[in-house]
Coordinates of C-alpha atoms in Angstrom, one line a residue:
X10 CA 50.6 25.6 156.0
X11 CA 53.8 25.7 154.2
X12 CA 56.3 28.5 155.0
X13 CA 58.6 29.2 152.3
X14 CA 61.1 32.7 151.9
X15 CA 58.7 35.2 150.8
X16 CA 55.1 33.9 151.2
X17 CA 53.0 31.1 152.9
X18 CA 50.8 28.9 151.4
X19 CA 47.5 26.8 152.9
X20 CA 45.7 24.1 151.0
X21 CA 42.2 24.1 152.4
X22 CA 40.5 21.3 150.7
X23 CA 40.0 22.3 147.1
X24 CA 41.2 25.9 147.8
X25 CA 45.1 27.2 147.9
X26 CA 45.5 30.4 149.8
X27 CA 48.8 32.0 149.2
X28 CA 50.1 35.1 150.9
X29 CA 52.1 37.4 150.6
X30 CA 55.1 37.8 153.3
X31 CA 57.3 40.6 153.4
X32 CA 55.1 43.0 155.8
X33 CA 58.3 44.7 157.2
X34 CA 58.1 46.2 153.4
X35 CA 54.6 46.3 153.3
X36 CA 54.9 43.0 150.7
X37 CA 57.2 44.6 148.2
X38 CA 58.3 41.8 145.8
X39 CA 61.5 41.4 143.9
X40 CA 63.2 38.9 141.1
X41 CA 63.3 36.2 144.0
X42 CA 59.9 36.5 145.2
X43 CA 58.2 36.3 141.8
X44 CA 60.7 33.3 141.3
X45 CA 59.2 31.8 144.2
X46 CA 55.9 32.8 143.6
X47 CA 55.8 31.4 140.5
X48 CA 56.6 28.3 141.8
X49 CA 53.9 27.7 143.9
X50 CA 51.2 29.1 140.9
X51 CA 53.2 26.5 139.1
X52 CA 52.4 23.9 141.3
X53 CA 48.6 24.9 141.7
X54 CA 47.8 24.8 138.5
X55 CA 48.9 21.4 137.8
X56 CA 47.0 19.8 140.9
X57 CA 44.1 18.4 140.2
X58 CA 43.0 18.5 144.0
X59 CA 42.9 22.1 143.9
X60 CA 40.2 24.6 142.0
X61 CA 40.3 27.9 143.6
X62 CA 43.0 30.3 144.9
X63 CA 42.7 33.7 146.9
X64 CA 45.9 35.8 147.1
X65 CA 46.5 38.3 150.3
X66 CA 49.1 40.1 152.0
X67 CA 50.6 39.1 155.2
X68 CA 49.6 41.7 157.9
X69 CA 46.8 44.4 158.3
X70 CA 48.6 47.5 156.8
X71 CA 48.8 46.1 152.7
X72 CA 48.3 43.3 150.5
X73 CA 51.3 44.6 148.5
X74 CA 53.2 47.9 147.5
X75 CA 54.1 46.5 144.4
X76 CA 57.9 46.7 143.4
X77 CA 60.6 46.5 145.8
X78 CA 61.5 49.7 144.9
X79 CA 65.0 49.9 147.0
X80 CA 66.1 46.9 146.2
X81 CA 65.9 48.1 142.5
X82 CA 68.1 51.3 143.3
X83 CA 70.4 49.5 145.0
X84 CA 71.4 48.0 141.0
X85 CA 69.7 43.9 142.6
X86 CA 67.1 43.4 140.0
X87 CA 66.6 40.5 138.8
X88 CA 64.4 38.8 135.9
X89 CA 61.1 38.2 136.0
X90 CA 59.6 34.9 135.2
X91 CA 57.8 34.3 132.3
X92 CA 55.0 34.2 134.4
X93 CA 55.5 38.2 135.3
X94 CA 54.8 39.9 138.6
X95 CA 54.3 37.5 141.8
X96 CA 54.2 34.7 139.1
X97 CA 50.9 35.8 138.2
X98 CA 50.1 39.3 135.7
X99 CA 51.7 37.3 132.4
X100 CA 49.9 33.8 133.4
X101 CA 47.5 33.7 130.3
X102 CA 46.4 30.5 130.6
X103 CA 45.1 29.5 134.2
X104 CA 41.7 28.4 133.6
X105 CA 40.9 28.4 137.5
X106 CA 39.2 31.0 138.9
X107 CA 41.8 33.4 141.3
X108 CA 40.6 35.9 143.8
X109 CA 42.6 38.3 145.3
X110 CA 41.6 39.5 149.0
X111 CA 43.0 43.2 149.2
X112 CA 43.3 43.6 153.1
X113 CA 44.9 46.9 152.5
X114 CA 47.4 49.1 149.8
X115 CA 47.5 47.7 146.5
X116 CA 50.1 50.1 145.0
X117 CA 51.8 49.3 141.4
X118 CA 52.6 46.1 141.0
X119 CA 50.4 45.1 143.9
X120 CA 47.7 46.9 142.4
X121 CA 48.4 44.8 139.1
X122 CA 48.6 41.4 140.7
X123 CA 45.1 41.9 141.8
X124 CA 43.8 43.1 138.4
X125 CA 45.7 39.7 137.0
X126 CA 43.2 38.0 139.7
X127 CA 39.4 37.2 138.7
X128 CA 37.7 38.7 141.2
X129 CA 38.6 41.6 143.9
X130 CA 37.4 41.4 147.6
X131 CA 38.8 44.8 149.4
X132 CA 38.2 45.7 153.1
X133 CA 37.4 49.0 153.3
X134 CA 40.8 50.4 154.2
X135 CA 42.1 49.0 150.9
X136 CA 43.9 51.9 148.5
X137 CA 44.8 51.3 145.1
X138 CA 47.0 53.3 143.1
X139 CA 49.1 52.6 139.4
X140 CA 51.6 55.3 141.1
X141 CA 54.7 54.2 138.3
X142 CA 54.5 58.0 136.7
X143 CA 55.9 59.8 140.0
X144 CA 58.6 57.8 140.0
X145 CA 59.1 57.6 136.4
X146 CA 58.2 54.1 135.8
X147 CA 55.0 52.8 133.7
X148 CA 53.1 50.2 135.2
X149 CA 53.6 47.5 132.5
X150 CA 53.0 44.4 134.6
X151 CA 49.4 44.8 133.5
X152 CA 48.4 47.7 134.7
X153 CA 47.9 49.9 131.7
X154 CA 46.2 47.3 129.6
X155 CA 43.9 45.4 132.2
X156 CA 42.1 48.9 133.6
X157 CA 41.1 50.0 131.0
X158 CA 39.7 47.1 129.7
X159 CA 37.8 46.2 132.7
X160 CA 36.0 50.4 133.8
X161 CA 36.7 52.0 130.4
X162 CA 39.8 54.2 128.8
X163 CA 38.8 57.6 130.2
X164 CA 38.3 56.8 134.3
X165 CA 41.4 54.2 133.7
X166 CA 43.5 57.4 132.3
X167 CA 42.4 59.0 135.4
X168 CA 44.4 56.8 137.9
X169 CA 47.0 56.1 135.2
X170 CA 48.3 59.5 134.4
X171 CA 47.9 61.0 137.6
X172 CA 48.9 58.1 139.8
X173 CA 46.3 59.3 142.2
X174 CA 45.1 56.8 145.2
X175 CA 41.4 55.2 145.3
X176 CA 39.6 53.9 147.8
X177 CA 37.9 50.7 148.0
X178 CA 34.5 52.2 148.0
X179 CA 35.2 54.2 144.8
X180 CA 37.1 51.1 143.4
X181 CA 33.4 49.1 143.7
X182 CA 31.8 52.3 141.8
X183 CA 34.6 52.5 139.3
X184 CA 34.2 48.7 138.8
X185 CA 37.4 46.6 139.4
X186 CA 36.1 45.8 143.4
X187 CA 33.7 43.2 143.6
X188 CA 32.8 43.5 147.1
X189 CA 33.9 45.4 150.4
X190 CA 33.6 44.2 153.6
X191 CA 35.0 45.6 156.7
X192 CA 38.5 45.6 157.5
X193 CA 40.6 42.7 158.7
X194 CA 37.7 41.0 156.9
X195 CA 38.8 40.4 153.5
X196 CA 40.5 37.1 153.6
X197 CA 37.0 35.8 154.7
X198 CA 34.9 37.4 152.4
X199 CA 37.5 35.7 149.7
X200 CA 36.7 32.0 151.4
X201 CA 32.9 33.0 150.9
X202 CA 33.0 33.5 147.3
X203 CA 35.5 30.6 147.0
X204 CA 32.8 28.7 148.2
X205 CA 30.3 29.4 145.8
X206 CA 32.7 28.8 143.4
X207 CA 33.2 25.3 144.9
X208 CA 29.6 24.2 144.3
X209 CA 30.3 24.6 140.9
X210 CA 31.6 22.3 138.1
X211 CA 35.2 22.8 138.3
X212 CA 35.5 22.5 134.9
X213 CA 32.4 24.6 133.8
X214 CA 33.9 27.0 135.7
X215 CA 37.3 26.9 134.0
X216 CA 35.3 26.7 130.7
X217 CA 33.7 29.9 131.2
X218 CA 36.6 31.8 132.4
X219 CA 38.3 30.9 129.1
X220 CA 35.4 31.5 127.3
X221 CA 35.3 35.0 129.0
X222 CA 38.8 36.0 128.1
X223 CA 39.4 34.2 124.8
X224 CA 35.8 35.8 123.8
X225 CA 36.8 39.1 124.6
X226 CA 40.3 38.8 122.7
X227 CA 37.8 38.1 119.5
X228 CA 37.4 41.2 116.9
X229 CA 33.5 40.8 116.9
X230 CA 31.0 39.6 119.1
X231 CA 29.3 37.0 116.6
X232 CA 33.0 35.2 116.4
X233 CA 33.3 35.1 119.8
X234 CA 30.2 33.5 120.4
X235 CA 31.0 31.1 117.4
X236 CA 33.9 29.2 118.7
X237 CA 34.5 26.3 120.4
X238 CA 37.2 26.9 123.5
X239 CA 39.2 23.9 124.3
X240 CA 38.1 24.2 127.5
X241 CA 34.3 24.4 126.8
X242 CA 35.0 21.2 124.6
X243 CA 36.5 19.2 127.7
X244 CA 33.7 20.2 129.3
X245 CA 31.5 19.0 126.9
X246 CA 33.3 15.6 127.0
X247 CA 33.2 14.9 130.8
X248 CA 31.4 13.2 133.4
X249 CA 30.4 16.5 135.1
X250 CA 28.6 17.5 132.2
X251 CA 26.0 14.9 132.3
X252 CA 26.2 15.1 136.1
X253 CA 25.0 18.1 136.8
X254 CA 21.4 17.5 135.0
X255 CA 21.3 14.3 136.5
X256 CA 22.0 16.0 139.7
X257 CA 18.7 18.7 138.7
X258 CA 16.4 16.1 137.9
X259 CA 17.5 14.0 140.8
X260 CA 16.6 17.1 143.3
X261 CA 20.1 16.5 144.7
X262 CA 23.9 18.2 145.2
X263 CA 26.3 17.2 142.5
X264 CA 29.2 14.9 142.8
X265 CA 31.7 16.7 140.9
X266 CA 34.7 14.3 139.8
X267 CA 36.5 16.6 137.8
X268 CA 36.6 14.5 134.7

């Protein structure tokens, strides 16, 4: 594990777990931390070693409370990287999979880095909120354009005008939770769908998550299914592809090489 200022990060095999350490603040972030943060996003999506990442938050109380709201009124904020919030809500084109394990409040921009995230594992004491209204901020690290894209304009209009807290069980109905376990159990729920993950092709993988979101940025469904994503190509072009049905017909595992 590797310590740095405001997080800690664990390479376990293919899989990067990075979390999120400022529990005296509940795992408020500021100009530095997303600095930092987008650092080590940085540095994970150039490896070719690692495939999957899960993000958390240090402690058992939150995974984050979003912006370090003091340290704004105090006149210290900084930029953001390009990269946006925790180095992660304005990182358009990561083609591996992210999960975020929500072991608690995800408030604001906490809420936002786990919407930026591919899948959502909440324990069951997890709130989310998009509280930016009732302090007279909008929450425009992602927040108002991923919800309602992902459970639909009216129930995302619902949290966003009101600001009004949900739990993790009416997170899974509204649709942005894919699982919840039990609390102080989210972290491993996140390694369990990391390894399914894993048994995939690494690169089919990446070539249906940019399928996914390049698809859904098309204007009609026909062109959408019509193109050829660079991704899906260099799929198409590698060693896993042929692989796989080898693998099938074989009647054994894979050896995925990543090329």
């Amino acid at each position: 594990m590797t310590t740095h200022r405001f997080c800690t990060v664990a390479d376990e095999g293919r899989l990067r777990i990075v979390t999120l350490n400022r529990p005296e603040v509940m795992n408020a972030l500021h100009s530095e931390a997303h600095a930092e943060l987008a650092q080590v996003w940085d540095e994970f999506a150039a490896r070719d070693d690692l495939w999957v990442g899960i993000v958390t938050g240090a402690g058992d109380r939150a995974f984050s409370a979003g912006n370090d709201l003091k340290v704004q009124a105090a006149g210290k904020r900084g930029p953001t990287p390009p990269s946006g919030f925790a180095g992660l809500t304005t990182r358009f084109d990561l083609d591996k999979p992210l999960i975020a394990a929500v072991n608690g409040i995800a408030m604001g921009g906490g809420f936002e880095i786990a919407l930026a995230c591919d899948l959502i594992i909440a324990a069951e004491n997890a709130v989310f909120a998009l509280p930016e209204p009732r302090v007279g901020l909008v929450a425009g690290a992602g927040g108002v354009h991923r919800l309602p894209r992902m459970i639909g304009q009216k129930q995302a209009l619902g949290m966003i005008l009101t600001g009004r807290r949900v739990s993790a069980a009416e997170g899974r109905t509204l649709g942005f939770v894919n699982e919840v376990v039990p609390a102080g159990e989210a972290l491993a729920a996140a390694k369990r769908w990391a390894a399914l993950i894993l048994e995939c092709s690494p690169l089919a993988v990446r070539a249906s998550k940019q399928c996914v979101y390049a698809g859904m940025d098309a204007p009609t469904l026909r062109e959408a299914i019509g193109t050829m994503y660079p991704a899906q190509q260099r799929n198409r072009d590698s060693e896993d592809y042929v692989e796989g049905p080898r693998a099938f017909a074989e009647k054994r595992k894979p050896a995925w090489r990543n090329r």
